[in-house]
Amino acid sequence: MVSPSGSDEAVRDTEAATVESVKSFYRRASFFESAVNLLQWDMQTYMPKAAAHYRARVVSEISMHVFKLVTSDELYHLLTNAQPRDELEEALLRVGLRELEKVRRIPPELYAQFVQEAAMCEHVWETAKKSNDFKLVAPHLERVLDLVRSIAEYIGYERDPYDALLDKFEPGMTAEKLRPIFAELRDFLTSLLEKFEREDDDRDPFCVKIDVNRQRTFSEWLLDHLRFDRSRGRLDVSAHPFTNAIGFGDVRITTRFAEDDVRNSIFSTLHEFGHALYALGVPEDLYGLPTGASASFGFDESQSRFWENIVGRSLAFWKGVHGKFIDLFPEFSHLGPEELWRGVNRVVRSHVRTEADEVTYNLHIVLRFELEHALINGQLGAKDIPSAWNEAFKKYLSLEVPSDALGCLQDPHWYGGAFGYFPSYTLGNLYAAQLKVALERELPLQSLVEAGDFEPVKEWLRSKIHSKGRLREPNELLKDVTGEELNLHHFKDYITTKFSQVYGVSIA
Ligand code: CO
């Protein structure tokens, strides 16, 4: 069926190259991807530990098959010869070809070497993190970096090799566009932090032990409260929460439980719910096609952040769930909705990105962006990471880093070869704040959230964003929905207004 790269069979009769044949090609590939997704979901949830080695080989074999399919000469031939009949078909060919051409520029041996080195490096990283020993992983990371740098050269770029990598996560975004946004954000947030510091008290009302069973009940109740469609998805538990869109009409989300902090599971569940809605909102006629994905990693994250932060950390939300919360957790019955709301919005300088609040979170990302940009451009080597990290951390968050495990070893991204990924998180936060403004021009968000009437909000997001899949570039989609390009003002305004209320002070 599939001709190996370079074979004569690749040249086919152009009459066979129709958009229908392109679609059916992608759909067949997506069936294999669906199988891989299910196998991976199982790996991260219920699979017995001893099966890990064999399962990894199964996943890798099927993934390699998919990779061959979607990089094949046959697909290239179909994409370059099919004639689009409308805008949708034009977008399919454009997005498909864009992806395919990028991958085809990378020599297969180089790519295979990268996959192998990155897998090894991530494996060693786990041990390095556990034993707090950066030196263990440094030589592996240096090799991964070398390979990533040459992959960027093969993919090509106009000004900055980093752009070749960033484009995979945020099509059309460049380091040049990001730099001023991130610099402004950094200055805004560091000065805001100083103002909060004076207001801070260290009473954390959530410092109470809560058994996992009741936490699980609350997470399930939250999904009911949000009218999560149980016929098309389910909630399970994993070490690191994730969303996996297995196939059409089947999205699995996970959460995690921490006995000493009930907030952990609540916000993980809300976050993944946001990702799940996006996946469920892609229409069937786009499903399995390159245009049937989310617009970008940043856009996907905007949806999870919207439900986690803009909805889940709002006062309206806590007024709406207060009764049920107190019911399940009488430990908190002395607290009103406002006190709970303040408790889920405490601003604390901390070392770990995934535990950061809305104010400090983006500082963690700015730091990572600056370092990975320097790493890709060769201004920084792998061995320099710990000192560069600690220095930047001191500068932005005024904290000493006690160990690399709590510093540069905390995230897997770099060790797994994912350079250019981190900015998606901050872009997600910025998009979400801008989307909120657009949504509130049409809907009374706060009163809907308080009343637990989420359907109009979900429908707004579905019709404006989810249903568009990847038909538009992220910057075009943002403009379609909000009427303007990315505008940092909306995030700054959201944060200033919200935290003035949380702390009961004027900080404008
Ligand atoms: Co996410």
Coordinates of C-alpha atoms and ligand atoms in Angstrom, one line a residue:
M1 CA 0.0 0.0 0.0
V2 CA 2.7 2.5 1.0
S3 CA 5.7 3.0 -1.2
P4 CA 8.9 3.3 0.7
S5 CA 10.6 6.7 0.3
G6 CA 12.3 7.1 -3.1
S7 CA 10.8 4.1 -4.9
D8 CA 9.5 4.4 -8.4
E9 CA 6.0 3.3 -7.3
A10 CA 5.7 6.8 -5.8
V11 CA 4.9 8.2 -9.2
R12 CA 1.2 7.5 -9.7
D13 CA -1.5 8.4 -12.0
T14 CA -2.5 12.0 -11.2
E15 CA -6.2 11.1 -11.8
A16 CA -6.0 9.1 -8.5
A17 CA -4.9 12.2 -6.6
T18 CA -8.2 13.6 -5.4
V19 CA -9.0 15.3 -2.2
E20 CA -11.1 12.3 -1.3
S21 CA -8.0 10.1 -1.6
V22 CA -6.0 12.5 0.6
K23 CA -8.7 12.3 3.2
S24 CA -9.0 8.6 3.1
F25 CA -5.2 8.3 3.4
Y26 CA -5.1 10.5 6.5
R27 CA -8.1 8.6 8.0
R28 CA -6.4 5.3 7.6
A29 CA -3.3 6.7 9.3
S30 CA -5.4 8.1 12.1
F31 CA -6.8 4.7 12.9
F32 CA -3.3 3.5 13.8
E33 CA -2.8 6.7 15.8
S34 CA -6.1 6.0 17.7
A35 CA -4.7 2.5 18.6
V36 CA -1.5 4.1 19.8
N37 CA -3.4 6.6 21.9
L38 CA -5.4 3.9 23.6
L39 CA -2.3 1.9 24.3
Q40 CA -0.6 5.0 25.8
W41 CA -3.6 5.9 27.9
D42 CA -3.6 2.4 29.3
M43 CA 0.2 2.6 30.0
Q44 CA -0.4 5.7 32.1
T45 CA -3.4 4.5 34.0
Y46 CA -4.1 0.8 34.4
M47 CA -1.3 -1.3 32.8
P48 CA 0.6 -3.6 35.1
K49 CA 4.1 -2.2 35.6
A50 CA 5.8 -5.3 34.3
A51 CA 4.2 -4.8 30.9
A52 CA 6.1 -1.5 30.3
H53 CA 8.9 -2.9 28.2
Y54 CA 6.8 -4.9 25.8
R55 CA 4.2 -2.2 25.5
A56 CA 6.8 0.4 24.6
R57 CA 7.9 -1.8 21.7
V58 CA 4.3 -2.2 20.5
V59 CA 3.8 1.5 20.6
S60 CA 7.0 2.3 18.9
E61 CA 6.4 -0.2 16.1
I62 CA 2.9 1.2 15.3
S63 CA 4.1 4.8 15.7
M64 CA 6.9 4.1 13.2
H65 CA 4.4 2.7 10.8
V66 CA 2.3 5.9 11.1
F67 CA 5.4 8.0 10.6
K68 CA 6.2 6.2 7.4
L69 CA 2.6 6.7 6.2
V70 CA 2.5 10.4 6.9
T71 CA 5.9 11.1 5.4
S72 CA 5.5 8.8 2.4
D73 CA 6.0 9.7 -1.3
E74 CA 2.4 8.5 -1.9
L75 CA 1.0 11.1 0.4
Y76 CA 3.2 13.8 -1.0
H77 CA 2.1 12.9 -4.5
L78 CA -1.6 13.0 -3.4
L79 CA -1.2 16.4 -1.7
T80 CA 0.7 18.0 -4.5
N81 CA -1.7 16.8 -7.2
A82 CA -5.1 16.9 -5.7
Q83 CA -7.3 19.9 -6.7
P84 CA -9.2 21.6 -4.0
R85 CA -12.9 22.5 -4.7
D86 CA -13.5 24.8 -1.7
E87 CA -11.9 26.6 1.2
L88 CA -12.0 23.6 3.5
E89 CA -10.2 21.4 0.9
E90 CA -7.7 24.1 0.2
A91 CA -6.9 24.3 3.9
L92 CA -6.5 20.6 4.2
L93 CA -4.0 20.5 1.4
R94 CA -2.1 23.5 2.7
V95 CA -1.9 22.3 6.3
G96 CA -1.0 18.7 5.2
L97 CA 1.7 19.8 2.8
R98 CA 3.1 22.3 5.3
E99 CA 3.6 19.5 7.9
L100 CA 4.8 17.0 5.4
E101 CA 7.4 19.2 3.7
K102 CA 8.9 20.2 7.1
V103 CA 9.4 16.5 8.0
R104 CA 10.7 15.6 4.6
R105 CA 13.5 18.1 4.9
I106 CA 15.0 16.2 7.9
P107 CA 17.2 13.3 6.8
P108 CA 15.6 10.1 8.1
E109 CA 18.8 8.8 9.7
L110 CA 19.1 12.1 11.6
Y111 CA 15.6 11.9 12.8
A112 CA 15.9 8.3 13.9
Q113 CA 19.1 9.2 15.8
F114 CA 17.2 12.1 17.5
V115 CA 14.3 9.9 18.5
Q116 CA 16.8 7.4 20.0
E117 CA 19.0 9.9 21.8
A118 CA 16.0 11.8 23.2
A119 CA 14.4 8.7 24.5
M120 CA 17.7 7.7 26.2
C121 CA 18.2 11.2 27.6
E122 CA 14.6 11.3 29.1
H123 CA 15.2 8.0 30.6
V124 CA 18.5 9.1 32.3
W125 CA 16.8 12.4 33.3
E126 CA 14.4 10.4 35.5
T127 CA 17.3 9.0 37.5
A128 CA 19.1 12.4 37.5
K129 CA 16.0 14.1 38.9
K130 CA 15.6 11.5 41.6
S131 CA 19.2 11.6 42.7
N132 CA 19.5 15.4 42.1
D133 CA 22.5 14.8 39.8
F134 CA 22.5 17.1 36.7
K135 CA 26.0 15.9 35.7
L136 CA 24.5 12.4 35.0
V137 CA 22.2 13.7 32.2
A138 CA 24.4 16.6 30.9
P139 CA 26.3 14.7 28.2
H140 CA 23.0 13.2 26.9
L141 CA 21.3 16.5 26.8
E142 CA 24.3 18.0 24.9
R143 CA 23.9 15.3 22.2
V144 CA 20.1 15.9 22.0
L145 CA 20.8 19.6 21.7
D146 CA 23.3 19.0 18.8
L147 CA 20.7 16.9 17.0
V148 CA 17.9 19.5 17.6
R149 CA 20.2 22.3 16.3
S150 CA 20.9 20.4 13.1
I151 CA 17.2 19.5 12.7
A152 CA 16.4 23.2 12.9
E153 CA 18.9 23.9 10.2
Y154 CA 17.3 21.3 7.9
I155 CA 13.8 22.5 8.6
G156 CA 15.0 26.0 7.8
Y157 CA 14.1 29.5 9.2
E158 CA 14.3 33.1 8.2
R159 CA 16.1 34.7 11.1
D160 CA 16.4 32.5 14.1
P161 CA 16.9 28.7 14.3
Y162 CA 14.6 28.7 17.3
D163 CA 11.7 29.6 15.0
A164 CA 12.0 26.3 13.1
L165 CA 11.3 24.5 16.4
L166 CA 8.7 27.0 17.8
D167 CA 6.7 26.7 14.6
K168 CA 5.8 23.1 15.4
F169 CA 3.9 24.1 18.5
E170 CA 2.7 27.6 17.5
P171 CA 2.6 27.9 13.7
G172 CA 3.7 31.3 12.5
M173 CA 5.1 32.4 15.9
T174 CA 8.7 33.6 16.0
A175 CA 11.3 34.5 18.7
E176 CA 11.3 38.0 17.5
K177 CA 7.5 38.4 18.1
L178 CA 7.8 36.6 21.5
R179 CA 10.7 38.5 22.9
P180 CA 9.1 41.9 23.5
I181 CA 5.9 40.3 24.8
F182 CA 7.8 38.2 27.3
A183 CA 10.0 41.1 28.3
E184 CA 7.0 43.3 29.1
L185 CA 5.3 40.4 30.9
R186 CA 8.4 39.8 33.0
D187 CA 8.7 43.5 34.1
F188 CA 5.0 43.7 34.8
L189 CA 4.9 40.5 36.9
T190 CA 8.0 41.1 38.9
S191 CA 6.8 44.5 40.0
L192 CA 3.4 43.2 40.8
L193 CA 4.9 40.5 42.9
E194 CA 6.6 43.0 45.1
K195 CA 3.3 44.8 45.7
F196 CA 1.6 41.6 46.8
E197 CA 4.5 40.6 49.1
R198 CA 3.5 43.5 51.4
E199 CA -0.1 42.2 51.6
D200 CA 0.7 38.6 52.1
D201 CA -0.3 36.7 55.2
D202 CA 0.8 33.1 55.4
R203 CA -2.4 31.5 56.6
D204 CA -3.3 28.9 54.0
P205 CA -6.9 27.7 54.7
F206 CA -6.4 24.7 52.5
C207 CA -3.7 23.1 54.8
V208 CA -6.0 20.2 55.8
K209 CA -5.7 16.5 55.1
I210 CA -8.5 15.2 52.9
D211 CA -8.9 11.5 52.0
V212 CA -8.6 10.6 48.3
N213 CA -12.1 9.0 48.1
R214 CA -13.9 12.2 48.9
Q215 CA -11.6 14.1 46.5
R216 CA -12.5 11.7 43.8
T217 CA -16.2 12.2 44.5
F218 CA -15.8 15.9 44.2
S219 CA -13.9 15.7 40.9
E220 CA -16.6 13.5 39.5
W221 CA -19.3 15.9 40.8
L222 CA -17.4 18.8 39.2
L223 CA -17.5 17.1 35.8
D224 CA -21.3 16.6 36.3
H225 CA -21.6 20.3 37.3
L226 CA -19.9 21.2 34.1
R227 CA -22.2 18.7 32.2
F228 CA -19.2 16.8 30.9
D229 CA -20.6 14.3 28.3
R230 CA -19.9 10.9 30.0
S231 CA -21.0 9.1 26.9
R232 CA -17.9 10.6 25.1
G233 CA -15.3 10.7 27.9
R234 CA -14.2 9.6 31.3
L235 CA -12.0 10.5 34.2
D236 CA -9.2 8.4 35.7
V237 CA -6.1 8.9 37.8
S238 CA -2.4 9.2 36.7
A239 CA 0.8 10.5 38.1
H240 CA 0.8 13.5 35.7
P241 CA -2.6 14.6 34.6
F242 CA -3.3 14.5 30.9
T243 CA -5.9 14.5 28.2
N244 CA -5.8 11.8 25.5
A245 CA -8.2 12.1 22.6
I246 CA -8.4 8.4 21.7
G247 CA -10.7 8.7 18.7
F248 CA -13.8 10.4 17.6
G249 CA -16.3 10.7 20.5
D250 CA -13.8 9.3 23.0
V251 CA -11.7 11.6 25.2
R252 CA -10.0 10.4 28.4
I253 CA -8.8 12.8 31.0
T254 CA -6.9 12.1 34.3
T255 CA -6.4 13.9 37.5
R256 CA -4.1 13.3 40.5
F257 CA -4.8 13.4 44.2
A258 CA -2.7 14.9 47.0
E259 CA -4.0 14.1 50.5
D260 CA -2.6 17.3 51.9
D261 CA -3.9 19.7 49.3
V262 CA -7.4 19.2 47.8
R263 CA -6.7 22.0 45.3
N264 CA -4.4 19.7 43.3
S265 CA -7.1 17.4 42.0
I266 CA -9.7 20.2 41.6
F267 CA -7.6 22.3 39.3
S268 CA -6.1 19.3 37.4
T269 CA -9.6 18.1 36.7
L270 CA -10.8 21.5 35.5
H271 CA -7.6 22.0 33.4
E272 CA -8.0 18.7 31.6
F273 CA -11.7 19.2 31.2
G274 CA -10.8 22.3 29.1
H275 CA -8.5 20.3 26.9
A276 CA -11.2 17.6 26.5
L277 CA -13.9 20.0 25.4
Y278 CA -11.6 21.2 22.6
A279 CA -11.0 17.7 21.4
L280 CA -14.7 16.9 21.6
G281 CA -15.6 20.0 19.7
V282 CA -13.8 19.2 16.5
P283 CA -16.4 18.3 13.9
E284 CA -16.6 14.7 12.5
D285 CA -15.9 15.8 8.9
L286 CA -12.5 17.2 10.0
Y287 CA -11.7 14.4 12.4
G288 CA -8.5 12.4 11.6
L289 CA -7.3 15.1 9.1
P290 CA -4.4 17.6 9.7
T291 CA -7.1 20.3 9.9
G292 CA -9.0 18.3 12.6
A293 CA -6.5 19.2 15.3
S294 CA -6.4 22.1 17.7
A295 CA -5.1 25.4 16.1
S296 CA -1.9 25.2 18.2
F297 CA -0.5 24.1 21.5
G298 CA -1.0 27.6 22.8
F299 CA -4.7 27.5 21.7
D300 CA -5.1 24.1 23.3
E301 CA -3.7 25.5 26.5
S302 CA -5.9 28.6 26.3
Q303 CA -8.9 26.2 26.7
S304 CA -7.5 24.4 29.7
R305 CA -6.5 27.6 31.4
F306 CA -9.9 29.1 30.6
W307 CA -11.6 26.5 32.7
E308 CA -8.9 26.1 35.3
N309 CA -8.3 29.8 36.0
I310 CA -10.8 32.1 34.4
V311 CA -13.7 30.0 35.5
G312 CA -12.4 27.7 38.2
R313 CA -10.4 30.4 40.2
S314 CA -13.2 33.0 39.9
L315 CA -15.3 34.1 42.9
A316 CA -18.5 33.3 40.9
F317 CA -17.4 29.7 40.6
W318 CA -16.8 29.3 44.3
K319 CA -20.1 30.8 45.1
G320 CA -21.6 28.2 42.8
V321 CA -19.9 25.2 44.2
H322 CA -19.6 26.3 47.8
G323 CA -22.6 24.3 49.1
K324 CA -21.4 21.0 47.6
F325 CA -17.8 21.6 48.6
I326 CA -18.8 22.1 52.3
D327 CA -21.1 19.2 52.1
L328 CA -18.3 16.8 51.0
F329 CA -15.6 18.5 53.0
P330 CA -17.0 19.7 56.4
E331 CA -13.4 20.4 57.4
F332 CA -13.9 23.7 55.5
S333 CA -17.4 24.5 56.8
H334 CA -16.1 27.6 58.7
L335 CA -15.1 29.2 55.4
G336 CA -17.3 31.1 53.1
P337 CA -17.0 31.3 49.3
E338 CA -14.8 34.4 49.4
E339 CA -12.4 32.8 51.8
L340 CA -12.1 29.7 49.6
W341 CA -11.7 31.9 46.6
R342 CA -8.8 33.7 48.3
G343 CA -7.4 30.4 49.2
V344 CA -7.2 29.1 45.6
N345 CA -5.6 32.4 44.5
R346 CA -2.7 32.8 46.9
V347 CA 0.3 34.3 45.3
V348 CA 3.4 32.5 46.5
R349 CA 6.9 32.5 45.0
S350 CA 7.7 28.8 44.6
H351 CA 10.3 26.7 42.7
V352 CA 8.0 24.4 40.8
R353 CA 6.2 25.6 37.6
T354 CA 3.3 23.2 37.8
E355 CA 2.4 24.4 41.3
A356 CA 2.7 28.1 40.5
D357 CA -0.2 30.6 40.8
E358 CA -1.5 32.8 38.0
V359 CA 0.9 35.7 38.8
T360 CA 4.2 33.8 39.1
Y361 CA 3.4 31.1 36.5
N362 CA 4.5 33.1 33.5
L363 CA 7.8 34.1 35.1
H364 CA 8.7 30.4 35.2
I365 CA 8.0 30.3 31.4
V366 CA 9.9 33.5 30.6
L367 CA 12.9 32.0 32.2
R368 CA 12.6 28.8 30.3
F369 CA 12.1 30.6 27.0
E370 CA 15.2 32.8 27.5
L371 CA 17.3 29.8 28.4
E372 CA 16.1 27.5 25.6
H373 CA 16.5 30.3 23.1
A374 CA 20.1 30.7 24.1
L375 CA 20.7 26.9 24.1
I376 CA 19.4 26.5 20.5
N377 CA 21.4 29.5 19.3
G378 CA 24.6 28.0 20.9
Q379 CA 25.1 30.9 23.4
L380 CA 24.6 28.4 26.1
G381 CA 25.7 24.7 26.4
A382 CA 24.0 22.0 28.3
K383 CA 26.5 22.0 31.1
D384 CA 25.8 25.7 31.8
I385 CA 22.1 25.2 32.4
P386 CA 22.2 24.8 36.3
S387 CA 24.1 28.1 36.9
A388 CA 22.1 30.0 34.2
W389 CA 18.9 28.7 35.7
N390 CA 19.7 29.5 39.3
E391 CA 20.9 33.0 38.3
A392 CA 17.7 33.8 36.3
F393 CA 15.5 32.3 39.1
K394 CA 17.1 34.6 41.6
K395 CA 16.6 37.6 39.3
Y396 CA 12.9 36.9 38.5
L397 CA 11.6 35.2 41.5
S398 CA 14.0 36.3 44.2
L399 CA 14.5 32.8 45.3
E400 CA 17.6 30.6 45.8
V401 CA 17.3 27.3 44.1
P402 CA 18.0 24.6 46.7
S403 CA 18.6 21.7 44.3
D404 CA 18.6 21.0 40.5
A405 CA 15.7 18.6 41.2
L406 CA 13.7 21.7 42.2
G407 CA 15.4 23.7 39.5
C408 CA 16.5 22.8 35.9
L409 CA 15.6 19.1 36.3
Q410 CA 12.0 19.6 37.2
D411 CA 10.4 19.4 33.7
P412 CA 10.9 16.6 31.2
H413 CA 10.5 18.8 28.0
W414 CA 14.2 19.6 27.2
Y415 CA 15.4 16.1 28.1
G416 CA 12.8 14.6 25.7
G417 CA 14.0 17.0 23.0
A418 CA 10.9 19.3 23.1
F419 CA 12.5 22.7 22.6
G420 CA 10.1 25.5 21.7
Y421 CA 7.3 23.9 23.7
F422 CA 7.3 26.1 26.8
P423 CA 6.0 29.4 25.3
S424 CA 2.7 27.6 24.5
Y425 CA 1.9 27.7 28.2
T426 CA 2.2 31.4 28.5
L427 CA 0.5 32.0 25.1
G428 CA -2.3 29.9 26.4
N429 CA -2.7 32.2 29.4
L430 CA -2.6 35.3 27.2
Y431 CA -5.1 33.9 24.7
A432 CA -7.4 32.9 27.5
A433 CA -7.5 36.4 29.0
Q434 CA -8.1 37.9 25.5
L435 CA -10.9 35.3 24.8
K436 CA -12.6 36.2 28.1
V437 CA -12.9 39.8 27.0
A438 CA -14.5 38.8 23.7
L439 CA -16.8 36.3 25.4
E440 CA -18.0 38.8 27.9
R441 CA -19.0 41.2 25.1
E442 CA -21.7 38.6 24.3
L443 CA -22.3 36.6 27.5
P444 CA -22.6 37.4 31.2
L445 CA -19.8 35.0 32.1
Q446 CA -19.8 35.6 35.9
S447 CA -23.5 35.1 36.4
L448 CA -23.6 32.0 34.2
V449 CA -20.7 30.5 36.1
E450 CA -22.3 31.3 39.5
A451 CA -25.6 29.7 38.3
G452 CA -23.7 26.7 37.0
D453 CA -25.2 27.3 33.6
F454 CA -22.1 26.5 31.5
E455 CA -23.8 25.5 28.2
P456 CA -23.8 29.0 26.6
V457 CA -20.1 29.3 27.5
K458 CA -19.2 25.9 26.1
E459 CA -21.3 26.6 23.0
W460 CA -19.5 29.9 22.5
L461 CA -16.1 28.2 22.7
R462 CA -17.2 25.4 20.5
S463 CA -18.6 27.5 17.7
K464 CA -15.8 30.0 17.6
I465 CA -12.8 27.9 18.3
H466 CA -13.2 24.1 18.7
S467 CA -15.3 23.7 15.5
K468 CA -12.6 25.5 13.5
G469 CA -10.0 22.8 14.2
R470 CA -6.7 23.8 12.5
L471 CA -8.4 25.6 9.5
R472 CA -6.9 28.9 10.6
E473 CA -3.4 29.8 11.8
P474 CA -3.4 30.7 15.5
N475 CA -3.0 34.4 15.0
E476 CA -5.8 34.5 12.4
L477 CA -8.1 32.5 14.7
L478 CA -7.4 34.9 17.6
K479 CA -8.2 37.8 15.3
D480 CA -11.4 36.2 14.0
V481 CA -12.7 35.5 17.5
T482 CA -11.5 38.6 19.4
G483 CA -11.2 41.2 16.7
E484 CA -7.5 41.9 17.3
E485 CA -4.0 40.4 17.3
L486 CA -2.4 39.1 20.5
N487 CA -2.7 42.0 23.0
L488 CA -0.9 41.7 26.3
H489 CA -3.0 44.4 27.8
H490 CA -5.9 41.9 28.3
F491 CA -3.9 39.6 30.5
K492 CA -2.3 42.5 32.5
D493 CA -5.8 43.9 33.0
Y494 CA -7.2 40.6 34.1
I495 CA -4.4 39.9 36.6
T496 CA -4.5 43.5 38.0
T497 CA -8.2 43.6 38.5
K498 CA -8.5 40.1 39.9
F499 CA -5.6 40.3 42.4
S500 CA -6.6 43.8 43.5
Q501 CA -9.8 42.1 44.6
V502 CA -8.1 39.0 46.0
Y503 CA -5.8 41.1 48.2
G504 CA -8.4 43.9 48.8
V505 CA -5.9 46.6 47.7
S506 CA -5.5 48.9 44.7
I507 CA -2.5 47.9 42.7
A508 CA -3.3 49.4 39.4
Ligands
CO1 CO -2.5 21.7 29.6

